Amino acid sequence: MNEKALWKLSYGLYVVSTRYGSELNGQVANTVFQITAEPIKVAVALNKNNYTHELLKKSKVFSVSILEKETPMSLIGTFGFKSGREIKKFENVKYKMGGSGVPILIEHALASLECEVETEVDVGSHTLFVAKVINAEVYKEGEPMTYDYYHQIKRGSVPKTAPMAMEVPKKEYKKYRCRICGYIYDPEKGDPEAGIPPDTPFEELPEDWVCPLCGAPKSAFEEL
Ligand code: FE
């Protein structure tokens, strides 16, 4: 069996959020898909270890924010590589509360869905939640982020920001990889979101610089 065949499946990138009591949480998920049109139903698969999963098992309502292609790595890092058991993910982002009482991330979202769980399927490591869509909104036009595009950015093969046609002399800086999340620091690109300009070698990053995806310290990085 060639498991690489599965890499050819295409997915989007979403933030799935819920609330139980005073706890708001959300996580990045790529497995969100519409399954029926009448009534409109979607399915979402969440890992059982995730805090969002724990809350959703009790709340039975969730929102899906469809991320735009320009979503910064820092936002994906907050919702994808950090746990709501340790940080308050909604503290520094733009969101609103939906009619069902769930938080809806609107920062970098093209659209959102609000959903009520109807069926849960235990599929081993994950639970598949089948849900009725009770509300849907569009915030702006644009291209949605895809899972494939996100991986290209992570590998550093796609610039974090729209590329400017600028010819700069190529310098030979070494790339470094985060051992925690796999993020690759590319000196040519720097880390503009953290104020690190392009052409900053890894060695010259400030000591308190952290992985833009998972927040790991410089020491967690290895030379490629
Ligand atoms: Fe990392």
mmCIF file with all atom_site columns, C-alpha atoms and ligand atoms in Angstrom:
data_model
loop_
_atom_site.group_PDB
_atom_site.id
_atom_site.type_symbol
_atom_site.label_atom_id
_atom_site.label_alt_id
_atom_site.label_comp_id
_atom_site.label_asym_id
_atom_site.label_entity_id
_atom_site.label_seq_id
_atom_site.pdbx_PDB_ins_code
_atom_site.Cartn_x
_atom_site.Cartn_y
_atom_site.Cartn_z
_atom_site.occupancy
_atom_site.B_iso_or_equiv
_atom_site.pdbx_formal_charge
_atom_site.auth_seq_id
_atom_site.auth_comp_id
_atom_site.auth_asym_id
_atom_site.auth_atom_id
_atom_site.pdbx_PDB_model_num
ATOM   1   C  CA . MET A 1 1   ? 0.000   0.000  0.000  1.00 0.00 ? 1   MET A CA 1
ATOM   2   C  CA . ASN A 1 2   ? 1.344   3.427  -0.892 1.00 0.00 ? 2   ASN A CA 1
ATOM   3   C  CA . GLU A 1 3   ? 0.173   5.685  1.916  1.00 0.00 ? 3   GLU A CA 1
ATOM   4   C  CA . LYS A 1 4   ? 1.366   8.715  -0.012 1.00 0.00 ? 4   LYS A CA 1
ATOM   5   C  CA . ALA A 1 5   ? -1.846  8.368  -1.987 1.00 0.00 ? 5   ALA A CA 1
ATOM   6   C  CA . LEU A 1 6   ? -3.624  9.885  1.012  1.00 0.00 ? 6   LEU A CA 1
ATOM   7   C  CA . TRP A 1 7   ? -1.488  13.018 0.724  1.00 0.00 ? 7   TRP A CA 1
ATOM   8   C  CA . LYS A 1 8   ? -3.327  13.728 -2.503 1.00 0.00 ? 8   LYS A CA 1
ATOM   9   C  CA . LEU A 1 9   ? -6.599  14.309 -0.655 1.00 0.00 ? 9   LEU A CA 1
ATOM   10  C  CA . SER A 1 10  ? -7.303  18.019 -0.381 1.00 0.00 ? 10  SER A CA 1
ATOM   11  C  CA . TYR A 1 11  ? -8.567  19.847 2.683  1.00 0.00 ? 11  TYR A CA 1
ATOM   12  C  CA . GLY A 1 12  ? -9.229  23.334 3.952  1.00 0.00 ? 12  GLY A CA 1
ATOM   13  C  CA . LEU A 1 13  ? -8.119  24.889 7.206  1.00 0.00 ? 13  LEU A CA 1
ATOM   14  C  CA . TYR A 1 14  ? -10.647 25.951 9.809  1.00 0.00 ? 14  TYR A CA 1
ATOM   15  C  CA . VAL A 1 15  ? -10.979 27.025 13.395 1.00 0.00 ? 15  VAL A CA 1
ATOM   16  C  CA . VAL A 1 16  ? -13.613 25.008 15.260 1.00 0.00 ? 16  VAL A CA 1
ATOM   17  C  CA . SER A 1 17  ? -14.780 26.707 18.460 1.00 0.00 ? 17  SER A CA 1
ATOM   18  C  CA . THR A 1 18  ? -17.090 25.924 21.299 1.00 0.00 ? 18  THR A CA 1
ATOM   19  C  CA . ARG A 1 19  ? -18.018 27.036 24.793 1.00 0.00 ? 19  ARG A CA 1
ATOM   20  C  CA . TYR A 1 20  ? -18.984 25.119 27.875 1.00 0.00 ? 20  TYR A CA 1
ATOM   21  C  CA . GLY A 1 21  ? -19.890 27.237 30.878 1.00 0.00 ? 21  GLY A CA 1
ATOM   22  C  CA . SER A 1 22  ? -17.325 30.018 31.072 1.00 0.00 ? 22  SER A CA 1
ATOM   23  C  CA . GLU A 1 23  ? -14.760 28.096 29.025 1.00 0.00 ? 23  GLU A CA 1
ATOM   24  C  CA . LEU A 1 24  ? -14.246 29.273 25.455 1.00 0.00 ? 24  LEU A CA 1
ATOM   25  C  CA . ASN A 1 25  ? -11.944 27.302 23.232 1.00 0.00 ? 25  ASN A CA 1
ATOM   26  C  CA . GLY A 1 26  ? -11.173 26.641 19.609 1.00 0.00 ? 26  GLY A CA 1
ATOM   27  C  CA . GLN A 1 27  ? -8.763  24.631 17.537 1.00 0.00 ? 27  GLN A CA 1
ATOM   28  C  CA . VAL A 1 28  ? -7.497  24.352 14.005 1.00 0.00 ? 28  VAL A CA 1
ATOM   29  C  CA . ALA A 1 29  ? -9.074  21.495 12.065 1.00 0.00 ? 29  ALA A CA 1
ATOM   30  C  CA . ASN A 1 30  ? -8.717  20.446 8.454  1.00 0.00 ? 30  ASN A CA 1
ATOM   31  C  CA . THR A 1 31  ? -11.505 17.877 8.484  1.00 0.00 ? 31  THR A CA 1
ATOM   32  C  CA . VAL A 1 32  ? -14.673 19.932 8.168  1.00 0.00 ? 32  VAL A CA 1
ATOM   33  C  CA . PHE A 1 33  ? -16.955 19.026 5.294  1.00 0.00 ? 33  PHE A CA 1
ATOM   34  C  CA . GLN A 1 34  ? -20.522 19.421 4.174  1.00 0.00 ? 34  GLN A CA 1
ATOM   35  C  CA . ILE A 1 35  ? -22.382 16.137 3.919  1.00 0.00 ? 35  ILE A CA 1
ATOM   36  C  CA . THR A 1 36  ? -25.972 17.046 3.067  1.00 0.00 ? 36  THR A CA 1
ATOM   37  C  CA . ALA A 1 37  ? -27.708 20.071 1.567  1.00 0.00 ? 37  ALA A CA 1
ATOM   38  C  CA . GLU A 1 38  ? -31.258 19.573 2.838  1.00 0.00 ? 38  GLU A CA 1
ATOM   39  C  CA . PRO A 1 39  ? -31.049 20.126 5.688  1.00 0.00 ? 39  PRO A CA 1
ATOM   40  C  CA . ILE A 1 40  ? -27.517 21.492 5.616  1.00 0.00 ? 40  ILE A CA 1
ATOM   41  C  CA . LYS A 1 41  ? -25.261 19.248 7.650  1.00 0.00 ? 41  LYS A CA 1
ATOM   42  C  CA . VAL A 1 42  ? -21.530 19.159 8.140  1.00 0.00 ? 42  VAL A CA 1
ATOM   43  C  CA . ALA A 1 43  ? -19.149 16.731 9.776  1.00 0.00 ? 43  ALA A CA 1
ATOM   44  C  CA . VAL A 1 44  ? -16.093 17.623 11.837 1.00 0.00 ? 44  VAL A CA 1
ATOM   45  C  CA . ALA A 1 45  ? -13.473 15.207 13.142 1.00 0.00 ? 45  ALA A CA 1
ATOM   46  C  CA . LEU A 1 46  ? -11.667 16.206 16.324 1.00 0.00 ? 46  LEU A CA 1
ATOM   47  C  CA . ASN A 1 47  ? -8.913  14.432 18.220 1.00 0.00 ? 47  ASN A CA 1
ATOM   48  C  CA . LYS A 1 48  ? -10.109 13.090 21.547 1.00 0.00 ? 48  LYS A CA 1
ATOM   49  C  CA . ASN A 1 49  ? -7.083  14.545 23.355 1.00 0.00 ? 49  ASN A CA 1
ATOM   50  C  CA . ASN A 1 50  ? -7.990  18.093 22.424 1.00 0.00 ? 50  ASN A CA 1
ATOM   51  C  CA . TYR A 1 51  ? -9.630  20.449 24.876 1.00 0.00 ? 51  TYR A CA 1
ATOM   52  C  CA . THR A 1 52  ? -12.126 21.577 22.224 1.00 0.00 ? 52  THR A CA 1
ATOM   53  C  CA . HIS A 1 53  ? -13.212 17.940 21.932 1.00 0.00 ? 53  HIS A CA 1
ATOM   54  C  CA . GLU A 1 54  ? -13.690 17.721 25.696 1.00 0.00 ? 54  GLU A CA 1
ATOM   55  C  CA . LEU A 1 55  ? -15.851 20.859 25.729 1.00 0.00 ? 55  LEU A CA 1
ATOM   56  C  CA . LEU A 1 56  ? -17.815 19.939 22.609 1.00 0.00 ? 56  LEU A CA 1
ATOM   57  C  CA . LYS A 1 57  ? -18.783 16.551 24.062 1.00 0.00 ? 57  LYS A CA 1
ATOM   58  C  CA . LYS A 1 58  ? -20.669 18.539 26.701 1.00 0.00 ? 58  LYS A CA 1
ATOM   59  C  CA . SER A 1 59  ? -21.827 21.648 24.838 1.00 0.00 ? 59  SER A CA 1
ATOM   60  C  CA . LYS A 1 60  ? -22.998 19.986 21.584 1.00 0.00 ? 60  LYS A CA 1
ATOM   61  C  CA . VAL A 1 61  ? -22.704 23.275 19.712 1.00 0.00 ? 61  VAL A CA 1
ATOM   62  C  CA . PHE A 1 62  ? -19.747 24.667 17.793 1.00 0.00 ? 62  PHE A CA 1
ATOM   63  C  CA . SER A 1 63  ? -18.748 27.243 15.227 1.00 0.00 ? 63  SER A CA 1
ATOM   64  C  CA . VAL A 1 64  ? -16.518 26.830 12.200 1.00 0.00 ? 64  VAL A CA 1
ATOM   65  C  CA . SER A 1 65  ? -14.481 29.793 10.967 1.00 0.00 ? 65  SER A CA 1
ATOM   66  C  CA . ILE A 1 66  ? -13.262 29.430 7.413  1.00 0.00 ? 66  ILE A CA 1
ATOM   67  C  CA . LEU A 1 67  ? -9.806  30.976 7.332  1.00 0.00 ? 67  LEU A CA 1
ATOM   68  C  CA . GLU A 1 68  ? -8.564  33.187 4.538  1.00 0.00 ? 68  GLU A CA 1
ATOM   69  C  CA . LYS A 1 69  ? -5.407  32.374 2.623  1.00 0.00 ? 69  LYS A CA 1
ATOM   70  C  CA . GLU A 1 70  ? -3.632  35.362 4.191  1.00 0.00 ? 70  GLU A CA 1
ATOM   71  C  CA . THR A 1 71  ? -4.137  34.093 7.754  1.00 0.00 ? 71  THR A CA 1
ATOM   72  C  CA . PRO A 1 72  ? -0.870  34.735 9.618  1.00 0.00 ? 72  PRO A CA 1
ATOM   73  C  CA . MET A 1 73  ? 1.072   31.829 11.058 1.00 0.00 ? 73  MET A CA 1
ATOM   74  C  CA . SER A 1 74  ? 0.752   33.362 14.513 1.00 0.00 ? 74  SER A CA 1
ATOM   75  C  CA . LEU A 1 75  ? -3.024  32.863 14.492 1.00 0.00 ? 75  LEU A CA 1
ATOM   76  C  CA . ILE A 1 76  ? -2.719  29.312 13.208 1.00 0.00 ? 76  ILE A CA 1
ATOM   77  C  CA . GLY A 1 77  ? -0.068  28.750 15.865 1.00 0.00 ? 77  GLY A CA 1
ATOM   78  C  CA . THR A 1 78  ? -2.345  29.962 18.661 1.00 0.00 ? 78  THR A CA 1
ATOM   79  C  CA . PHE A 1 79  ? -5.260  27.784 17.611 1.00 0.00 ? 79  PHE A CA 1
ATOM   80  C  CA . GLY A 1 80  ? -3.285  24.874 16.234 1.00 0.00 ? 80  GLY A CA 1
ATOM   81  C  CA . PHE A 1 81  ? -0.252  24.316 18.404 1.00 0.00 ? 81  PHE A CA 1
ATOM   82  C  CA . LYS A 1 82  ? -1.323  25.492 21.820 1.00 0.00 ? 82  LYS A CA 1
ATOM   83  C  CA . SER A 1 83  ? -3.797  23.981 24.231 1.00 0.00 ? 83  SER A CA 1
ATOM   84  C  CA . GLY A 1 84  ? -6.763  25.782 25.689 1.00 0.00 ? 84  GLY A CA 1
ATOM   85  C  CA . ARG A 1 85  ? -5.938  23.925 28.891 1.00 0.00 ? 85  ARG A CA 1
ATOM   86  C  CA . GLU A 1 86  ? -2.942  26.255 29.194 1.00 0.00 ? 86  GLU A CA 1
ATOM   87  C  CA . ILE A 1 87  ? -3.858  29.491 27.466 1.00 0.00 ? 87  ILE A CA 1
ATOM   88  C  CA . LYS A 1 88  ? -6.964  31.538 26.819 1.00 0.00 ? 88  LYS A CA 1
ATOM   89  C  CA . LYS A 1 89  ? -7.025  31.428 23.037 1.00 0.00 ? 89  LYS A CA 1
ATOM   90  C  CA . PHE A 1 90  ? -9.749  34.017 22.603 1.00 0.00 ? 90  PHE A CA 1
ATOM   91  C  CA . GLU A 1 91  ? -8.076  36.633 24.773 1.00 0.00 ? 91  GLU A CA 1
ATOM   92  C  CA . ASN A 1 92  ? -6.289  38.516 21.996 1.00 0.00 ? 92  ASN A CA 1
ATOM   93  C  CA . VAL A 1 93  ? -8.337  37.785 18.903 1.00 0.00 ? 93  VAL A CA 1
ATOM   94  C  CA . LYS A 1 94  ? -11.402 39.301 17.302 1.00 0.00 ? 94  LYS A CA 1
ATOM   95  C  CA . TYR A 1 95  ? -14.480 37.160 17.855 1.00 0.00 ? 95  TYR A CA 1
ATOM   96  C  CA . LYS A 1 96  ? -18.178 37.424 18.499 1.00 0.00 ? 96  LYS A CA 1
ATOM   97  C  CA . MET A 1 97  ? -20.715 35.263 20.260 1.00 0.00 ? 97  MET A CA 1
ATOM   98  C  CA . GLY A 1 98  ? -23.173 33.355 18.068 1.00 0.00 ? 98  GLY A CA 1
ATOM   99  C  CA . GLY A 1 99  ? -26.844 32.905 18.860 1.00 0.00 ? 99  GLY A CA 1
ATOM   100 C  CA . SER A 1 100 ? -26.175 29.461 20.301 1.00 0.00 ? 100 SER A CA 1
ATOM   101 C  CA . GLY A 1 101 ? -23.623 30.886 22.712 1.00 0.00 ? 101 GLY A CA 1
ATOM   102 C  CA . VAL A 1 102 ? -20.467 29.724 20.968 1.00 0.00 ? 102 VAL A CA 1
ATOM   103 C  CA . PRO A 1 103 ? -17.564 32.026 20.190 1.00 0.00 ? 103 PRO A CA 1
ATOM   104 C  CA . ILE A 1 104 ? -16.987 32.651 16.497 1.00 0.00 ? 104 ILE A CA 1
ATOM   105 C  CA . LEU A 1 105 ? -13.497 33.682 15.460 1.00 0.00 ? 105 LEU A CA 1
ATOM   106 C  CA . ILE A 1 106 ? -13.905 36.454 12.887 1.00 0.00 ? 106 ILE A CA 1
ATOM   107 C  CA . GLU A 1 107 ? -10.285 37.546 12.593 1.00 0.00 ? 107 GLU A CA 1
ATOM   108 C  CA . HIS A 1 108 ? -9.018  36.348 9.187  1.00 0.00 ? 108 HIS A CA 1
ATOM   109 C  CA . ALA A 1 109 ? -12.269 34.442 8.623  1.00 0.00 ? 109 ALA A CA 1
ATOM   110 C  CA . LEU A 1 110 ? -14.022 34.596 5.251  1.00 0.00 ? 110 LEU A CA 1
ATOM   111 C  CA . ALA A 1 111 ? -17.170 33.042 6.640  1.00 0.00 ? 111 ALA A CA 1
ATOM   112 C  CA . SER A 1 112 ? -18.488 31.108 9.586  1.00 0.00 ? 112 SER A CA 1
ATOM   113 C  CA . LEU A 1 113 ? -20.997 28.379 10.394 1.00 0.00 ? 113 LEU A CA 1
ATOM   114 C  CA . GLU A 1 114 ? -22.783 27.689 13.626 1.00 0.00 ? 114 GLU A CA 1
ATOM   115 C  CA . CYS A 1 115 ? -23.661 24.059 14.175 1.00 0.00 ? 115 CYS A CA 1
ATOM   116 C  CA . GLU A 1 116 ? -25.615 21.791 16.500 1.00 0.00 ? 116 GLU A CA 1
ATOM   117 C  CA . VAL A 1 117 ? -24.309 18.263 17.002 1.00 0.00 ? 117 VAL A CA 1
ATOM   118 C  CA . GLU A 1 118 ? -26.780 15.550 16.006 1.00 0.00 ? 118 GLU A CA 1
ATOM   119 C  CA . THR A 1 119 ? -24.667 12.410 15.924 1.00 0.00 ? 119 THR A CA 1
ATOM   120 C  CA . GLU A 1 120 ? -21.277 11.415 17.272 1.00 0.00 ? 120 GLU A CA 1
ATOM   121 C  CA . VAL A 1 121 ? -19.286 8.604  15.775 1.00 0.00 ? 121 VAL A CA 1
ATOM   122 C  CA . ASP A 1 122 ? -16.383 7.166  17.741 1.00 0.00 ? 122 ASP A CA 1
ATOM   123 C  CA . VAL A 1 123 ? -13.671 6.497  15.186 1.00 0.00 ? 123 VAL A CA 1
ATOM   124 C  CA . GLY A 1 124 ? -10.818 5.615  17.516 1.00 0.00 ? 124 GLY A CA 1
ATOM   125 C  CA . SER A 1 125 ? -8.386  8.494  18.005 1.00 0.00 ? 125 SER A CA 1
ATOM   126 C  CA . HIS A 1 126 ? -11.041 10.957 16.861 1.00 0.00 ? 126 HIS A CA 1
ATOM   127 C  CA . THR A 1 127 ? -14.744 11.598 17.226 1.00 0.00 ? 127 THR A CA 1
ATOM   128 C  CA . LEU A 1 128 ? -16.687 12.476 14.116 1.00 0.00 ? 128 LEU A CA 1
ATOM   129 C  CA . PHE A 1 129 ? -19.341 15.032 14.968 1.00 0.00 ? 129 PHE A CA 1
ATOM   130 C  CA . VAL A 1 130 ? -22.228 15.247 12.515 1.00 0.00 ? 130 VAL A CA 1
ATOM   131 C  CA . ALA A 1 131 ? -24.069 18.515 12.940 1.00 0.00 ? 131 ALA A CA 1
ATOM   132 C  CA . LYS A 1 132 ? -26.908 20.596 11.585 1.00 0.00 ? 132 LYS A CA 1
ATOM   133 C  CA . VAL A 1 133 ? -25.908 24.083 10.404 1.00 0.00 ? 133 VAL A CA 1
ATOM   134 C  CA . ILE A 1 134 ? -28.139 26.559 12.237 1.00 0.00 ? 134 ILE A CA 1
ATOM   135 C  CA . ASN A 1 135 ? -26.548 29.783 11.032 1.00 0.00 ? 135 ASN A CA 1
ATOM   136 C  CA . ALA A 1 136 ? -24.017 30.848 8.411  1.00 0.00 ? 136 ALA A CA 1
ATOM   137 C  CA . GLU A 1 137 ? -22.406 34.184 7.620  1.00 0.00 ? 137 GLU A CA 1
ATOM   138 C  CA . VAL A 1 138 ? -20.011 35.571 5.047  1.00 0.00 ? 138 VAL A CA 1
ATOM   139 C  CA . TYR A 1 139 ? -17.594 38.331 6.146  1.00 0.00 ? 139 TYR A CA 1
ATOM   140 C  CA . LYS A 1 140 ? -15.574 39.015 3.053  1.00 0.00 ? 140 LYS A CA 1
ATOM   141 C  CA . GLU A 1 141 ? -14.618 37.777 -0.354 1.00 0.00 ? 141 GLU A CA 1
ATOM   142 C  CA . GLY A 1 142 ? -11.317 36.029 -0.745 1.00 0.00 ? 142 GLY A CA 1
ATOM   143 C  CA . GLU A 1 143 ? -9.577  32.749 -1.186 1.00 0.00 ? 143 GLU A CA 1
ATOM   144 C  CA . PRO A 1 144 ? -9.857  30.201 1.603  1.00 0.00 ? 144 PRO A CA 1
ATOM   145 C  CA . MET A 1 145 ? -6.731  28.746 3.145  1.00 0.00 ? 145 MET A CA 1
ATOM   146 C  CA . THR A 1 146 ? -6.091  25.190 2.095  1.00 0.00 ? 146 THR A CA 1
ATOM   147 C  CA . TYR A 1 147 ? -4.214  22.574 4.057  1.00 0.00 ? 147 TYR A CA 1
ATOM   148 C  CA . ASP A 1 148 ? -1.793  22.161 1.208  1.00 0.00 ? 148 ASP A CA 1
ATOM   149 C  CA . TYR A 1 149 ? -1.039  25.891 1.012  1.00 0.00 ? 149 TYR A CA 1
ATOM   150 C  CA . TYR A 1 150 ? -0.496  26.008 4.764  1.00 0.00 ? 150 TYR A CA 1
ATOM   151 C  CA . HIS A 1 151 ? 2.081   23.230 4.501  1.00 0.00 ? 151 HIS A CA 1
ATOM   152 C  CA . GLN A 1 152 ? 3.873   25.072 1.738  1.00 0.00 ? 152 GLN A CA 1
ATOM   153 C  CA . ILE A 1 153 ? 4.155   28.125 3.987  1.00 0.00 ? 153 ILE A CA 1
ATOM   154 C  CA . LYS A 1 154 ? 5.358   25.996 6.876  1.00 0.00 ? 154 LYS A CA 1
ATOM   155 C  CA . ARG A 1 155 ? 8.070   24.523 4.726  1.00 0.00 ? 155 ARG A CA 1
ATOM   156 C  CA . GLY A 1 156 ? 9.051   28.034 3.773  1.00 0.00 ? 156 GLY A CA 1
ATOM   157 C  CA . SER A 1 157 ? 8.360   27.469 0.099  1.00 0.00 ? 157 SER A CA 1
ATOM   158 C  CA . VAL A 1 158 ? 5.657   30.129 0.060  1.00 0.00 ? 158 VAL A CA 1
ATOM   159 C  CA . PRO A 1 159 ? 6.371   33.600 1.399  1.00 0.00 ? 159 PRO A CA 1
ATOM   160 C  CA . LYS A 1 160 ? 4.388   34.603 4.442  1.00 0.00 ? 160 LYS A CA 1
ATOM   161 C  CA . THR A 1 161 ? 3.239   37.771 2.792  1.00 0.00 ? 161 THR A CA 1
ATOM   162 C  CA . ALA A 1 162 ? 2.437   38.539 -0.812 1.00 0.00 ? 162 ALA A CA 1
ATOM   163 C  CA . PRO A 1 163 ? 5.744   38.487 -2.630 1.00 0.00 ? 163 PRO A CA 1
ATOM   164 C  CA . MET A 1 164 ? 7.104   41.757 -3.928 1.00 0.00 ? 164 MET A CA 1
ATOM   165 C  CA . ALA A 1 165 ? 9.065   41.540 -7.128 1.00 0.00 ? 165 ALA A CA 1
ATOM   166 C  CA . MET A 1 166 ? 12.366  42.491 -5.611 1.00 0.00 ? 166 MET A CA 1
ATOM   167 C  CA . GLU A 1 167 ? 15.746  41.241 -6.644 1.00 0.00 ? 167 GLU A CA 1
ATOM   168 C  CA . VAL A 1 168 ? 18.006  40.897 -3.672 1.00 0.00 ? 168 VAL A CA 1
ATOM   169 C  CA . PRO A 1 169 ? 21.437  39.313 -3.720 1.00 0.00 ? 169 PRO A CA 1
ATOM   170 C  CA . LYS A 1 170 ? 21.112  35.793 -2.452 1.00 0.00 ? 170 LYS A CA 1
ATOM   171 C  CA . LYS A 1 171 ? 22.960  35.135 0.771  1.00 0.00 ? 171 LYS A CA 1
ATOM   172 C  CA . GLU A 1 172 ? 23.682  31.692 2.112  1.00 0.00 ? 172 GLU A CA 1
ATOM   173 C  CA . TYR A 1 173 ? 21.979  31.564 5.474  1.00 0.00 ? 173 TYR A CA 1
ATOM   174 C  CA . LYS A 1 174 ? 21.139  28.284 7.132  1.00 0.00 ? 174 LYS A CA 1
ATOM   175 C  CA . LYS A 1 175 ? 17.578  27.298 7.846  1.00 0.00 ? 175 LYS A CA 1
ATOM   176 C  CA . TYR A 1 176 ? 16.542  25.983 11.229 1.00 0.00 ? 176 TYR A CA 1
ATOM   177 C  CA . ARG A 1 177 ? 13.681  23.666 12.144 1.00 0.00 ? 177 ARG A CA 1
ATOM   178 C  CA . CYS A 1 178 ? 11.578  23.668 15.293 1.00 0.00 ? 178 CYS A CA 1
ATOM   179 C  CA . ARG A 1 179 ? 11.814  20.201 16.830 1.00 0.00 ? 179 ARG A CA 1
ATOM   180 C  CA . ILE A 1 180 ? 8.384   20.662 18.434 1.00 0.00 ? 180 ILE A CA 1
ATOM   181 C  CA . CYS A 1 181 ? 6.160   21.590 15.519 1.00 0.00 ? 181 CYS A CA 1
ATOM   182 C  CA . GLY A 1 182 ? 8.307   21.340 12.398 1.00 0.00 ? 182 GLY A CA 1
ATOM   183 C  CA . TYR A 1 183 ? 8.209   25.057 11.574 1.00 0.00 ? 183 TYR A CA 1
ATOM   184 C  CA . ILE A 1 184 ? 11.176  26.103 9.476  1.00 0.00 ? 184 ILE A CA 1
ATOM   185 C  CA . TYR A 1 185 ? 12.856  29.434 10.149 1.00 0.00 ? 185 TYR A CA 1
ATOM   186 C  CA . ASP A 1 186 ? 14.035  30.815 6.852  1.00 0.00 ? 186 ASP A CA 1
ATOM   187 C  CA . PRO A 1 187 ? 16.523  33.674 7.371  1.00 0.00 ? 187 PRO A CA 1
ATOM   188 C  CA . GLU A 1 188 ? 15.771  35.063 3.937  1.00 0.00 ? 188 GLU A CA 1
ATOM   189 C  CA . LYS A 1 189 ? 12.190  35.693 4.997  1.00 0.00 ? 189 LYS A CA 1
ATOM   190 C  CA . GLY A 1 190 ? 12.792  36.524 8.652  1.00 0.00 ? 190 GLY A CA 1
ATOM   191 C  CA . ASP A 1 191 ? 9.719   36.612 10.865 1.00 0.00 ? 191 ASP A CA 1
ATOM   192 C  CA . PRO A 1 192 ? 7.945   39.857 9.915  1.00 0.00 ? 192 PRO A CA 1
ATOM   193 C  CA . GLU A 1 193 ? 5.028   39.129 12.247 1.00 0.00 ? 193 GLU A CA 1
ATOM   194 C  CA . ALA A 1 194 ? 7.449   39.269 15.160 1.00 0.00 ? 194 ALA A CA 1
ATOM   195 C  CA . GLY A 1 195 ? 9.295   42.285 13.749 1.00 0.00 ? 195 GLY A CA 1
ATOM   196 C  CA . ILE A 1 196 ? 12.217  40.252 12.395 1.00 0.00 ? 196 ILE A CA 1
ATOM   197 C  CA . PRO A 1 197 ? 13.133  41.644 8.957  1.00 0.00 ? 197 PRO A CA 1
ATOM   198 C  CA . PRO A 1 198 ? 14.133  39.458 6.036  1.00 0.00 ? 198 PRO A CA 1
ATOM   199 C  CA . ASP A 1 199 ? 17.818  38.470 5.881  1.00 0.00 ? 199 ASP A CA 1
ATOM   200 C  CA . THR A 1 200 ? 18.165  37.944 9.620  1.00 0.00 ? 200 THR A CA 1
ATOM   201 C  CA . PRO A 1 201 ? 20.328  34.903 10.313 1.00 0.00 ? 201 PRO A CA 1
ATOM   202 C  CA . PHE A 1 202 ? 19.047  32.539 12.994 1.00 0.00 ? 202 PHE A CA 1
ATOM   203 C  CA . GLU A 1 203 ? 22.041  33.352 15.204 1.00 0.00 ? 203 GLU A CA 1
ATOM   204 C  CA . GLU A 1 204 ? 21.052  37.019 15.248 1.00 0.00 ? 204 GLU A CA 1
ATOM   205 C  CA . LEU A 1 205 ? 17.480  36.432 16.410 1.00 0.00 ? 205 LEU A CA 1
ATOM   206 C  CA . PRO A 1 206 ? 16.902  37.903 19.870 1.00 0.00 ? 206 PRO A CA 1
ATOM   207 C  CA . GLU A 1 207 ? 17.212  35.356 22.683 1.00 0.00 ? 207 GLU A CA 1
ATOM   208 C  CA . ASP A 1 208 ? 13.549  35.791 23.599 1.00 0.00 ? 208 ASP A CA 1
ATOM   209 C  CA . TRP A 1 209 ? 12.404  35.067 20.046 1.00 0.00 ? 209 TRP A CA 1
ATOM   210 C  CA . VAL A 1 210 ? 10.031  32.104 19.953 1.00 0.00 ? 210 VAL A CA 1
ATOM   211 C  CA . CYS A 1 211 ? 8.702   29.758 17.297 1.00 0.00 ? 211 CYS A CA 1
ATOM   212 C  CA . PRO A 1 212 ? 5.865   31.654 15.565 1.00 0.00 ? 212 PRO A CA 1
ATOM   213 C  CA . LEU A 1 213 ? 3.823   28.458 15.340 1.00 0.00 ? 213 LEU A CA 1
ATOM   214 C  CA . CYS A 1 214 ? 4.165   26.736 18.701 1.00 0.00 ? 214 CYS A CA 1
ATOM   215 C  CA . GLY A 1 215 ? 5.931   29.258 20.914 1.00 0.00 ? 215 GLY A CA 1
ATOM   216 C  CA . ALA A 1 216 ? 8.965   27.026 21.563 1.00 0.00 ? 216 ALA A CA 1
ATOM   217 C  CA . PRO A 1 217 ? 12.220  28.850 22.468 1.00 0.00 ? 217 PRO A CA 1
ATOM   218 C  CA . LYS A 1 218 ? 15.215  29.258 20.159 1.00 0.00 ? 218 LYS A CA 1
ATOM   219 C  CA . SER A 1 219 ? 16.860  26.299 21.870 1.00 0.00 ? 219 SER A CA 1
ATOM   220 C  CA . ALA A 1 220 ? 14.191  23.994 20.453 1.00 0.00 ? 220 ALA A CA 1
ATOM   221 C  CA . PHE A 1 221 ? 15.518  24.632 16.938 1.00 0.00 ? 221 PHE A CA 1
ATOM   222 C  CA . GLU A 1 222 ? 17.994  22.516 15.019 1.00 0.00 ? 222 GLU A CA 1
ATOM   223 C  CA . GLU A 1 223 ? 20.028  23.362 11.959 1.00 0.00 ? 223 GLU A CA 1
ATOM   224 C  CA . LEU A 1 224 ? 18.740  21.877 8.746  1.00 0.00 ? 224 LEU A CA 1
HETATM 225 FE FE . FE  B 2 .   ? 7.513   25.303 16.811 1.00 0.00 ? 1   FE  B FE 1
#
